[in-house]
Coordinates of C-alpha atoms in Angstrom, one line a residue:
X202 CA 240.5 26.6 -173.9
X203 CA 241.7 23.5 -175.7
X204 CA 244.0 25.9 -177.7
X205 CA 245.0 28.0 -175.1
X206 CA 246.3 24.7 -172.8
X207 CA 248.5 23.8 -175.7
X208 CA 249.7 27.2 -176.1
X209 CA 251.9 25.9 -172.3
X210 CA 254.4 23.4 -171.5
X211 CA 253.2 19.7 -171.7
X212 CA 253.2 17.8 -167.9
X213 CA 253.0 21.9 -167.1
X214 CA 250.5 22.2 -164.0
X215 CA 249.4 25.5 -166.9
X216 CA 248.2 23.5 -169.2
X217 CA 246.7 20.6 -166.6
X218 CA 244.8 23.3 -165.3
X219 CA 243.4 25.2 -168.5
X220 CA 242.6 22.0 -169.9
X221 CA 240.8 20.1 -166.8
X222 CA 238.8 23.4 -166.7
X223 CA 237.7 22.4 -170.3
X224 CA 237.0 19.0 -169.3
X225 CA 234.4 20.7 -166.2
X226 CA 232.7 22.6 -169.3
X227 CA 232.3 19.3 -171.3
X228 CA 231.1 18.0 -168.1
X229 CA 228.3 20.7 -167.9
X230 CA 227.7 21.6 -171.2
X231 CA 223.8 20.8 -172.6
X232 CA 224.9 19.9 -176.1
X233 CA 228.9 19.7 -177.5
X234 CA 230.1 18.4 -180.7
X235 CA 231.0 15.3 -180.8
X236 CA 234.5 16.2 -182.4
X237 CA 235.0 18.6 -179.5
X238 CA 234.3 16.2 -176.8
X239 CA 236.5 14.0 -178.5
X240 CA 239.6 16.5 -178.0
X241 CA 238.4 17.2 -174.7
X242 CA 238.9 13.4 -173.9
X243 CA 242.2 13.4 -176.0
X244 CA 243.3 16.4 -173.8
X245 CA 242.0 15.2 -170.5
X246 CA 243.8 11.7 -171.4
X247 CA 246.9 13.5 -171.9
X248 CA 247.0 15.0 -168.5
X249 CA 247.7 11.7 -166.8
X250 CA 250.1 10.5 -165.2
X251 CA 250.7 13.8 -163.2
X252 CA 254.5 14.1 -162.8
X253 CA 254.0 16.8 -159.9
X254 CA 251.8 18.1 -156.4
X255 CA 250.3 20.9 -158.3
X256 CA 249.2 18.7 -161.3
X257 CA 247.8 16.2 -158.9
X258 CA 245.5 19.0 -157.3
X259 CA 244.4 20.7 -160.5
X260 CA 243.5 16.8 -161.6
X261 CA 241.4 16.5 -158.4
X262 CA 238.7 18.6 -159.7
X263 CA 237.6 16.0 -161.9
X264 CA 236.4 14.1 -159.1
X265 CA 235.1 11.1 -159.6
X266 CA 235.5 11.2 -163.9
X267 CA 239.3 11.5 -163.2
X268 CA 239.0 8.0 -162.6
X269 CA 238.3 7.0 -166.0
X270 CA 241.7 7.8 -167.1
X271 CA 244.2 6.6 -164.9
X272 CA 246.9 4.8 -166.5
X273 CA 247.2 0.7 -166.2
X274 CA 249.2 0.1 -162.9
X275 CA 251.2 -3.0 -164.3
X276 CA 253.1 0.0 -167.2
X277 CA 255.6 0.6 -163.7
X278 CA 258.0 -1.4 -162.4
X279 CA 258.1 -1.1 -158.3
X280 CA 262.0 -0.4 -158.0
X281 CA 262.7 1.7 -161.1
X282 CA 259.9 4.5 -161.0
X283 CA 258.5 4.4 -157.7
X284 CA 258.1 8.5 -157.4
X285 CA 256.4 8.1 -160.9
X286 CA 253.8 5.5 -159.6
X287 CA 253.0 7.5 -156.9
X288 CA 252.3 10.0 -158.8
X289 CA 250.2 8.4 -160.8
X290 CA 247.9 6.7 -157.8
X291 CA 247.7 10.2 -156.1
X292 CA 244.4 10.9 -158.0
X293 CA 242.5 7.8 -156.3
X294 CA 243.9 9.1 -153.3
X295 CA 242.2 13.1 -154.1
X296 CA 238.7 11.6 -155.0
X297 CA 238.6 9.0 -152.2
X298 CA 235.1 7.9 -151.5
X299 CA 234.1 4.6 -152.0
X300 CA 233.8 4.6 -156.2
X301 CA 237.2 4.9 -155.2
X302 CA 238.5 1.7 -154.1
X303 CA 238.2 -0.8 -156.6
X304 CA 241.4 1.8 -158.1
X305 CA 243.3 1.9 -155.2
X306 CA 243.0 -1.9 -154.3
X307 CA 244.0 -2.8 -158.1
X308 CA 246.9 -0.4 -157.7
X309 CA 247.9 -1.8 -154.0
X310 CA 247.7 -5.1 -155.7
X311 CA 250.2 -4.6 -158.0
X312 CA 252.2 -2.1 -156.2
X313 CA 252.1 -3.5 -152.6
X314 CA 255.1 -1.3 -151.9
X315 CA 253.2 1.7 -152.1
X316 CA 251.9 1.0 -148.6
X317 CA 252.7 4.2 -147.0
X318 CA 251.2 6.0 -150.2
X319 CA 247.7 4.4 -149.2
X320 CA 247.7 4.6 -145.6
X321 CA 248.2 8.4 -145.4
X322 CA 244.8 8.5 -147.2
X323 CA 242.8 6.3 -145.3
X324 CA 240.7 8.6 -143.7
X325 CA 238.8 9.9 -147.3
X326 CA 237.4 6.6 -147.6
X327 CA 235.1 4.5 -146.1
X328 CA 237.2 2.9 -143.4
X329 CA 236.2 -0.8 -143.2
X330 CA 236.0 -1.3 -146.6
X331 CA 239.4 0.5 -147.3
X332 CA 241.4 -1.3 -144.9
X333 CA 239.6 -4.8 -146.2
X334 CA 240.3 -4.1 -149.5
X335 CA 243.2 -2.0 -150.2
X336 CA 245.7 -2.0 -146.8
X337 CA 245.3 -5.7 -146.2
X338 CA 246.9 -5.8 -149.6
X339 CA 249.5 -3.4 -149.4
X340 CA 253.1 -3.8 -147.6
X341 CA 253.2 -1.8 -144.4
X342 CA 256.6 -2.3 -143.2
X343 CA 258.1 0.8 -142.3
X344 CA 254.6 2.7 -141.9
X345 CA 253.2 4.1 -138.8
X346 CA 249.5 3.7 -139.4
X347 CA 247.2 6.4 -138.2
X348 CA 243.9 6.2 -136.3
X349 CA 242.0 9.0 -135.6
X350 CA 238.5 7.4 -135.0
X351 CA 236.4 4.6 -133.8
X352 CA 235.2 3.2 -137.3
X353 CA 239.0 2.8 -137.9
X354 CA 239.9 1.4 -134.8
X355 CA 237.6 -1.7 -135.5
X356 CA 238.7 -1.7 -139.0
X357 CA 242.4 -3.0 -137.6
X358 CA 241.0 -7.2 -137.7
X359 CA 241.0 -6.5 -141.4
X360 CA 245.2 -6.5 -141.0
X361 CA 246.8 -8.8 -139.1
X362 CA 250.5 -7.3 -139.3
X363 CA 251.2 -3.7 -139.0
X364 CA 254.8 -2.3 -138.0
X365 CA 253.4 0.6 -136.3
X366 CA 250.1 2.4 -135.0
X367 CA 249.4 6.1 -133.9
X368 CA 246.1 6.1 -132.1
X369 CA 245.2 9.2 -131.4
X370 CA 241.7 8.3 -129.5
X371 CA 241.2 8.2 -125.6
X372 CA 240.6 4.5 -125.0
X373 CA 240.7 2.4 -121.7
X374 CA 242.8 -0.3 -121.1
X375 CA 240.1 -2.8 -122.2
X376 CA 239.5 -1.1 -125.2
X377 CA 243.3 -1.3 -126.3
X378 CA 243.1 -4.5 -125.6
X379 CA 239.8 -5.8 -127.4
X380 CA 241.3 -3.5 -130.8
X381 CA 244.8 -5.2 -130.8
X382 CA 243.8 -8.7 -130.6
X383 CA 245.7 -10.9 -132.7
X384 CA 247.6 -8.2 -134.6
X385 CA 251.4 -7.8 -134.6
X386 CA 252.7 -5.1 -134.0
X387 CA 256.5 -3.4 -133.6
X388 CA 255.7 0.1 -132.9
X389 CA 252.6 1.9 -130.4
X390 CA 252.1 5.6 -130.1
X391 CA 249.2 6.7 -127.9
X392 CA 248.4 10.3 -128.0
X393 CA 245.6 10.4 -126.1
X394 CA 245.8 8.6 -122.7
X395 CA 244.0 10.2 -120.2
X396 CA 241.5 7.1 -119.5
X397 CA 244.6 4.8 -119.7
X398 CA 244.8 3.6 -115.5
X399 CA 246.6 0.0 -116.7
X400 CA 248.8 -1.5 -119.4
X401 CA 247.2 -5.7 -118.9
X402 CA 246.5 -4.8 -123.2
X403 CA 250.3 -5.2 -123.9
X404 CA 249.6 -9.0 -123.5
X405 CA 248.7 -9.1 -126.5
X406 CA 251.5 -7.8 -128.5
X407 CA 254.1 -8.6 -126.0
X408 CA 255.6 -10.8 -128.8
X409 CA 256.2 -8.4 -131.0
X410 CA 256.4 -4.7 -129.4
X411 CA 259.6 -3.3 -129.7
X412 CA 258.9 0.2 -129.5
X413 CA 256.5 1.9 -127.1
X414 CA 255.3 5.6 -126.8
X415 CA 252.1 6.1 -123.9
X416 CA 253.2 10.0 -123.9
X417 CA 251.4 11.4 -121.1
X418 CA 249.2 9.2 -118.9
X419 CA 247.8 10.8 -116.0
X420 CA 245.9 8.1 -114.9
X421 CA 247.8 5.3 -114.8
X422 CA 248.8 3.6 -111.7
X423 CA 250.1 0.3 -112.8
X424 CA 253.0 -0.1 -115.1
X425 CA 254.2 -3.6 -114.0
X426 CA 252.7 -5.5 -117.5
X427 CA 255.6 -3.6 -118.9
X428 CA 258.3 -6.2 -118.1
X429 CA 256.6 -8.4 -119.7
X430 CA 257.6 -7.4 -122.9
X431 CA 260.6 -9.1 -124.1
X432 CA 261.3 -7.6 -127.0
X433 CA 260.7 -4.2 -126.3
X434 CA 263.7 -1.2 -127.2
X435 CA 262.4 2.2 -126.8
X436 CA 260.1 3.4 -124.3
X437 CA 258.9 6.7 -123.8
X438 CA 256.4 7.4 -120.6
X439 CA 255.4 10.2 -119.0
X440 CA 253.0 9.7 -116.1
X441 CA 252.5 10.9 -112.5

């Protein structure tokens, strides 16, 4: 298999996949020569950075060994190479799990602009421990943060500034309230706003809000807490 991965292009997604399915069998395998595991290690070394999707997918069969041979963060510069540095975080971001996160908070460290990279994969990890440890870390501007579920939700006192949430849970106006305490925040979109009979929870962004999306709110009956928000640009409402 070694041979046969050589036999295609290098940074091929060919020869990433022939070769990570010789790294499974070294994986597996009862006894192996030492020199072969060696080559296998060689080969599997070679593999990363992935330069492409497919490369990244073939890699994420490694699981959690594929950690072991991701290249040292601080070899990119953040301006110059930022589709390569991507790149080569996206294999954190296919294991996920907590083993996980000591990678992606070193690489959010010294890639903070990466930001948007890291947020789309919060929900494969544990989500306090992510959000503590890797988003607090990263730059967000620009991002529209999503969350999906309740573990998440309380997981938002861990960042203090975000330039935009998507929650896409049914919460009350107490609830929005109690979750957005002393966060900033530019940007809201609510998908799910059925429960949602008051807006008194804008208080608490009403310095920062700019942009505001409640999409369809059949319960609400009380929209006057929206003048109070000074800074706000966009609104899009639908309710009856």
């Amino acid at each position: 298999m070694l041979d046969a991965g050589l036999r295609q292009r290098a940074l091929t997604a060919e020869r990433t996949t022939v070769h990570v399915l010789a790294a499974l069998c070294a994986q597996h395998a009862t006894w192996l020569d030492e020199t072969v595991r060696r080559a296998v290690r060689e080969s599997t070394a070679a593999l990363f950075p992935p330069a492409a999707d497919r490369e990244v997918a073939a890699l994420a069969r490694l699981r959690q060994a594929a950690l072991a041979f991701l290249p040292d963060p601080r070899m990119h510069d953040s301006e110059e190479s930022e589709i390569y540095a991507s790149y080569s975080a996206s294999p954190i971001m296919s294991v996920g799990g907590a083993p996980a996160i000591p990678h992606a908070r070193v690489w959010a460290l010294a890639h903070p602009w990466l930001g948007s990279h890291f947020a789309n994969g919060w929900e494969r990890f544990p989500p306090e421990e992510y959000a503590a440890e890797v988003l607090a870390h990263c730059d967000l501007q620009r991002t529209v943060l999503t969350v999906s579920d309740r573990k998440q939700l309380r997981a938002l006192r861990h960042l203090p500034s975000v330039f935009a949430l998507s929650l896409r849970l049914d919460l009350s106006d107490a609830e929005l309230g109690a979750a957005l305490r002393d966060t900033r925040l530019e940007g809201l979109f609510l998908r799910k706003t059925s429960r949602l009979a008051g807006l008194s929870f804008l208080s608490t962004v009403a310095g920062s809000l700019s942009v505001l999306d409640l999409g369809w709110c059949p319960a609400l009956r009380d929209s006057a807490p929206l003048t109070g928000l000074g800074r706000l640009e966009i609104l899009f409402l639908d309710a009856e």
